[in-house]
Amino acid sequence: MTFKYSICYPDKKNIEYRNNTISGKDVLKIAENYPWTQQLNLSESINQNEVYYSPSLDFKCIENERSFCLTAMYDEQKKLVFSIWYNRPKKVKVLFGLFGESEKMIVDDYEALNFDDAVKYLQYFVEENYQKIEELYKK
């Protein structure tokens, strides 16, 4: 599988799209080496009217259009926590099921994960172990 990604910076209005293709191994390396704390501290140091985004990395699989986003924030104790946003195909009922089902892309989100758990779910995404990610939302 190959991926592309984008970066949301706290102090930049425009999202940075990196359209060069990368491998799953690169995805994990980028997420693990990203300066999450530095970007959060930047977010807190500037005028709040000038904060555009929480620090985020969004990875999209080129082959199947699924995407996985990591967004960093501080909790009440100023500990680094992550929310994940998983964009996937899902069968939905059309007009309460009267017209059957169709498949559309749905975004599921989950908050308050520590860094290690967030990266673990990113690894499931890279390995196409989508069932493991979807189990998180059933808890």
PDB file of C-alpha atoms in Angstrom:
ATOM      1  CA  MET A   1       0.000   0.000   0.000  1.00  0.00           C
ATOM      2  CA  THR A   2       1.088   3.539  -0.650  1.00  0.00           C
ATOM      3  CA  PHE A   3       0.048   6.722   1.093  1.00  0.00           C
ATOM      4  CA  LYS A   4       0.121  10.480   0.865  1.00  0.00           C
ATOM      5  CA  TYR A   5      -0.367  12.875   3.746  1.00  0.00           C
ATOM      6  CA  SER A   6      -1.144  16.362   4.897  1.00  0.00           C
ATOM      7  CA  ILE A   7      -0.112  18.462   7.874  1.00  0.00           C
ATOM      8  CA  CYS A   8      -2.147  20.993   9.831  1.00  0.00           C
ATOM      9  CA  TYR A   9      -0.077  23.582  11.673  1.00  0.00           C
ATOM     10  CA  PRO A  10      -1.479  25.737  14.482  1.00  0.00           C
ATOM     11  CA  ASP A  11      -0.132  28.967  13.008  1.00  0.00           C
ATOM     12  CA  LYS A  12      -0.824  28.398   9.299  1.00  0.00           C
ATOM     13  CA  LYS A  13      -4.153  28.958   7.615  1.00  0.00           C
ATOM     14  CA  ASN A  14      -3.434  26.587   4.728  1.00  0.00           C
ATOM     15  CA  ILE A  15      -3.055  22.852   5.116  1.00  0.00           C
ATOM     16  CA  GLU A  16       0.220  21.519   3.733  1.00  0.00           C
ATOM     17  CA  TYR A  17      -0.429  18.666   1.290  1.00  0.00           C
ATOM     18  CA  ARG A  18       2.441  16.273   0.704  1.00  0.00           C
ATOM     19  CA  ASN A  19       1.406  14.437  -2.433  1.00  0.00           C
ATOM     20  CA  ASN A  20       4.542  12.381  -2.910  1.00  0.00           C
ATOM     21  CA  THR A  21       3.798   8.717  -2.252  1.00  0.00           C
ATOM     22  CA  ILE A  22       5.191   7.110   0.869  1.00  0.00           C
ATOM     23  CA  SER A  23       5.207   3.588   2.300  1.00  0.00           C
ATOM     24  CA  GLY A  24       3.522   2.358   5.453  1.00  0.00           C
ATOM     25  CA  LYS A  25       6.898   2.318   7.158  1.00  0.00           C
ATOM     26  CA  ASP A  26       7.309   6.006   6.268  1.00  0.00           C
ATOM     27  CA  VAL A  27       3.847   6.772   7.682  1.00  0.00           C
ATOM     28  CA  LEU A  28       4.833   5.373  11.069  1.00  0.00           C
ATOM     29  CA  LYS A  29       8.196   7.120  11.029  1.00  0.00           C
ATOM     30  CA  ILE A  30       6.621  10.481  10.231  1.00  0.00           C
ATOM     31  CA  ALA A  31       4.056  10.160  13.036  1.00  0.00           C
ATOM     32  CA  GLU A  32       6.635   8.980  15.572  1.00  0.00           C
ATOM     33  CA  ASN A  33       9.096  11.768  14.750  1.00  0.00           C
ATOM     34  CA  TYR A  34       6.626  14.627  14.405  1.00  0.00           C
ATOM     35  CA  PRO A  35       7.237  17.458  16.939  1.00  0.00           C
ATOM     36  CA  TRP A  36       3.819  17.139  18.603  1.00  0.00           C
ATOM     37  CA  THR A  37       4.735  18.862  21.860  1.00  0.00           C
ATOM     38  CA  GLN A  38       6.582  21.675  20.096  1.00  0.00           C
ATOM     39  CA  GLN A  39       3.559  22.348  17.871  1.00  0.00           C
ATOM     40  CA  LEU A  40       1.170  22.295  20.854  1.00  0.00           C
ATOM     41  CA  ASN A  41       3.405  24.708  22.740  1.00  0.00           C
ATOM     42  CA  LEU A  42       3.438  26.980  19.687  1.00  0.00           C
ATOM     43  CA  SER A  43      -0.352  26.819  19.653  1.00  0.00           C
ATOM     44  CA  GLU A  44      -0.498  27.943  23.270  1.00  0.00           C
ATOM     45  CA  SER A  45       2.095  30.694  22.816  1.00  0.00           C
ATOM     46  CA  ILE A  46       0.373  32.615  20.037  1.00  0.00           C
ATOM     47  CA  ASN A  47      -2.777  34.713  20.147  1.00  0.00           C
ATOM     48  CA  GLN A  48      -5.710  32.274  20.214  1.00  0.00           C
ATOM     49  CA  ASN A  49      -7.349  34.181  17.356  1.00  0.00           C
ATOM     50  CA  GLU A  50      -4.346  33.188  15.235  1.00  0.00           C
ATOM     51  CA  VAL A  51      -4.600  29.447  15.934  1.00  0.00           C
ATOM     52  CA  TYR A  52      -6.011  27.739  12.878  1.00  0.00           C
ATOM     53  CA  TYR A  53      -5.681  24.023  13.717  1.00  0.00           C
ATOM     54  CA  SER A  54      -4.611  21.601  16.362  1.00  0.00           C
ATOM     55  CA  PRO A  55      -1.401  19.864  15.293  1.00  0.00           C
ATOM     56  CA  SER A  56      -2.507  17.077  12.951  1.00  0.00           C
ATOM     57  CA  LEU A  57      -1.227  14.559  10.449  1.00  0.00           C
ATOM     58  CA  ASP A  58      -3.660  12.978   8.014  1.00  0.00           C
ATOM     59  CA  PHE A  59      -2.596   9.887   6.061  1.00  0.00           C
ATOM     60  CA  LYS A  60      -4.564   8.695   3.054  1.00  0.00           C
ATOM     61  CA  CYS A  61      -4.210   5.308   1.392  1.00  0.00           C
ATOM     62  CA  ILE A  62      -3.964   5.877  -2.341  1.00  0.00           C
ATOM     63  CA  GLU A  63      -5.351   2.458  -3.275  1.00  0.00           C
ATOM     64  CA  ASN A  64      -8.586   2.476  -1.256  1.00  0.00           C
ATOM     65  CA  GLU A  65      -9.143   6.149  -0.269  1.00  0.00           C
ATOM     66  CA  ARG A  66      -9.321   5.363   3.470  1.00  0.00           C
ATOM     67  CA  SER A  67      -7.648   7.910   5.694  1.00  0.00           C
ATOM     68  CA  PHE A  68      -6.422   8.108   9.250  1.00  0.00           C
ATOM     69  CA  CYS A  69      -5.762  11.365  11.081  1.00  0.00           C
ATOM     70  CA  LEU A  70      -3.902  11.958  14.338  1.00  0.00           C
ATOM     71  CA  THR A  71      -4.658  15.194  16.176  1.00  0.00           C
ATOM     72  CA  ALA A  72      -2.747  16.228  19.290  1.00  0.00           C
ATOM     73  CA  MET A  73      -3.970  18.189  22.292  1.00  0.00           C
ATOM     74  CA  TYR A  74      -3.286  18.576  25.985  1.00  0.00           C
ATOM     75  CA  ASP A  75      -5.677  17.189  28.570  1.00  0.00           C
ATOM     76  CA  GLU A  76      -6.545  18.958  31.856  1.00  0.00           C
ATOM     77  CA  GLN A  77      -3.269  17.765  33.432  1.00  0.00           C
ATOM     78  CA  LYS A  78      -1.311  19.071  30.429  1.00  0.00           C
ATOM     79  CA  LYS A  79      -0.563  15.528  29.246  1.00  0.00           C
ATOM     80  CA  LEU A  80      -0.254  14.906  25.528  1.00  0.00           C
ATOM     81  CA  VAL A  81      -3.315  13.058  24.197  1.00  0.00           C
ATOM     82  CA  PHE A  82      -4.570  12.256  20.728  1.00  0.00           C
ATOM     83  CA  SER A  83      -7.805  11.956  18.891  1.00  0.00           C
ATOM     84  CA  ILE A  84      -7.947   9.768  15.837  1.00  0.00           C
ATOM     85  CA  TRP A  85     -10.199  10.274  12.845  1.00  0.00           C
ATOM     86  CA  TYR A  86     -10.758   7.238  10.652  1.00  0.00           C
ATOM     87  CA  ASN A  87     -12.430   7.746   7.260  1.00  0.00           C
ATOM     88  CA  ARG A  88     -13.743   4.479   5.895  1.00  0.00           C
ATOM     89  CA  PRO A  89     -16.460   3.012   3.689  1.00  0.00           C
ATOM     90  CA  LYS A  90     -19.565   1.921   5.564  1.00  0.00           C
ATOM     91  CA  LYS A  91     -22.896   0.512   4.469  1.00  0.00           C
ATOM     92  CA  VAL A  92     -25.728   2.868   5.317  1.00  0.00           C
ATOM     93  CA  LYS A  93     -29.461   2.490   4.908  1.00  0.00           C
ATOM     94  CA  VAL A  94     -31.004   4.692   2.248  1.00  0.00           C
ATOM     95  CA  LEU A  95     -34.185   6.405   3.427  1.00  0.00           C
ATOM     96  CA  PHE A  96     -34.510   4.264   6.564  1.00  0.00           C
ATOM     97  CA  GLY A  97     -33.786   1.110   4.585  1.00  0.00           C
ATOM     98  CA  LEU A  98     -36.674   1.522   2.148  1.00  0.00           C
ATOM     99  CA  PHE A  99     -34.233   1.665  -0.750  1.00  0.00           C
ATOM    100  CA  GLY A 100     -31.751  -0.837   0.612  1.00  0.00           C
ATOM    101  CA  GLU A 101     -28.193   0.027   1.516  1.00  0.00           C
ATOM    102  CA  SER A 102     -25.404   1.920  -0.148  1.00  0.00           C
ATOM    103  CA  GLU A 103     -21.778   2.404   0.715  1.00  0.00           C
ATOM    104  CA  LYS A 104     -20.421   5.828   1.590  1.00  0.00           C
ATOM    105  CA  MET A 105     -17.379   7.176   3.360  1.00  0.00           C
ATOM    106  CA  ILE A 106     -17.932   7.775   7.072  1.00  0.00           C
ATOM    107  CA  VAL A 107     -15.583   9.409   9.580  1.00  0.00           C
ATOM    108  CA  ASP A 108     -15.342   7.828  13.017  1.00  0.00           C
ATOM    109  CA  ASP A 109     -13.460   9.663  15.737  1.00  0.00           C
ATOM    110  CA  TYR A 110     -12.087   8.600  19.076  1.00  0.00           C
ATOM    111  CA  GLU A 111     -10.493  10.848  21.697  1.00  0.00           C
ATOM    112  CA  ALA A 112      -8.105  10.712  24.629  1.00  0.00           C
ATOM    113  CA  LEU A 113      -5.585   8.150  23.438  1.00  0.00           C
ATOM    114  CA  ASN A 114      -2.008   8.275  24.614  1.00  0.00           C
ATOM    115  CA  PHE A 115       0.727   8.470  21.999  1.00  0.00           C
ATOM    116  CA  ASP A 116       1.573   4.758  22.041  1.00  0.00           C
ATOM    117  CA  ASP A 117      -2.053   3.720  21.551  1.00  0.00           C
ATOM    118  CA  ALA A 118      -2.576   6.282  18.791  1.00  0.00           C
ATOM    119  CA  VAL A 119       0.473   4.947  16.929  1.00  0.00           C
ATOM    120  CA  LYS A 120      -0.722   1.369  17.491  1.00  0.00           C
ATOM    121  CA  TYR A 121      -3.983   2.195  15.703  1.00  0.00           C
ATOM    122  CA  LEU A 122      -2.061   3.977  12.968  1.00  0.00           C
ATOM    123  CA  GLN A 123      -0.049   0.787  12.522  1.00  0.00           C
ATOM    124  CA  TYR A 124      -3.295  -1.202  12.190  1.00  0.00           C
ATOM    125  CA  PHE A 125      -4.303   1.269   9.473  1.00  0.00           C
ATOM    126  CA  VAL A 126      -1.006   0.867   7.616  1.00  0.00           C
ATOM    127  CA  GLU A 127      -1.226  -2.941   7.880  1.00  0.00           C
ATOM    128  CA  GLU A 128      -4.837  -2.884   6.602  1.00  0.00           C
ATOM    129  CA  ASN A 129      -6.034  -4.407   9.871  1.00  0.00           C
ATOM    130  CA  TYR A 130      -9.143  -2.244   9.725  1.00  0.00           C
ATOM    131  CA  GLN A 131     -11.181  -4.531  11.968  1.00  0.00           C
ATOM    132  CA  LYS A 132      -8.916  -3.646  14.918  1.00  0.00           C
ATOM    133  CA  ILE A 133      -9.577   0.052  14.374  1.00  0.00           C
ATOM    134  CA  GLU A 134     -13.315  -0.477  14.069  1.00  0.00           C
ATOM    135  CA  GLU A 135     -13.352  -2.461  17.333  1.00  0.00           C
ATOM    136  CA  LEU A 136     -12.192   0.704  19.110  1.00  0.00           C
ATOM    137  CA  TYR A 137     -15.455   2.393  18.172  1.00  0.00           C
ATOM    138  CA  LYS A 138     -17.560  -0.486  19.471  1.00  0.00           C
ATOM    139  CA  LYS A 139     -16.208  -0.211  23.029  1.00  0.00           C
TER     140      LYS A 139
END
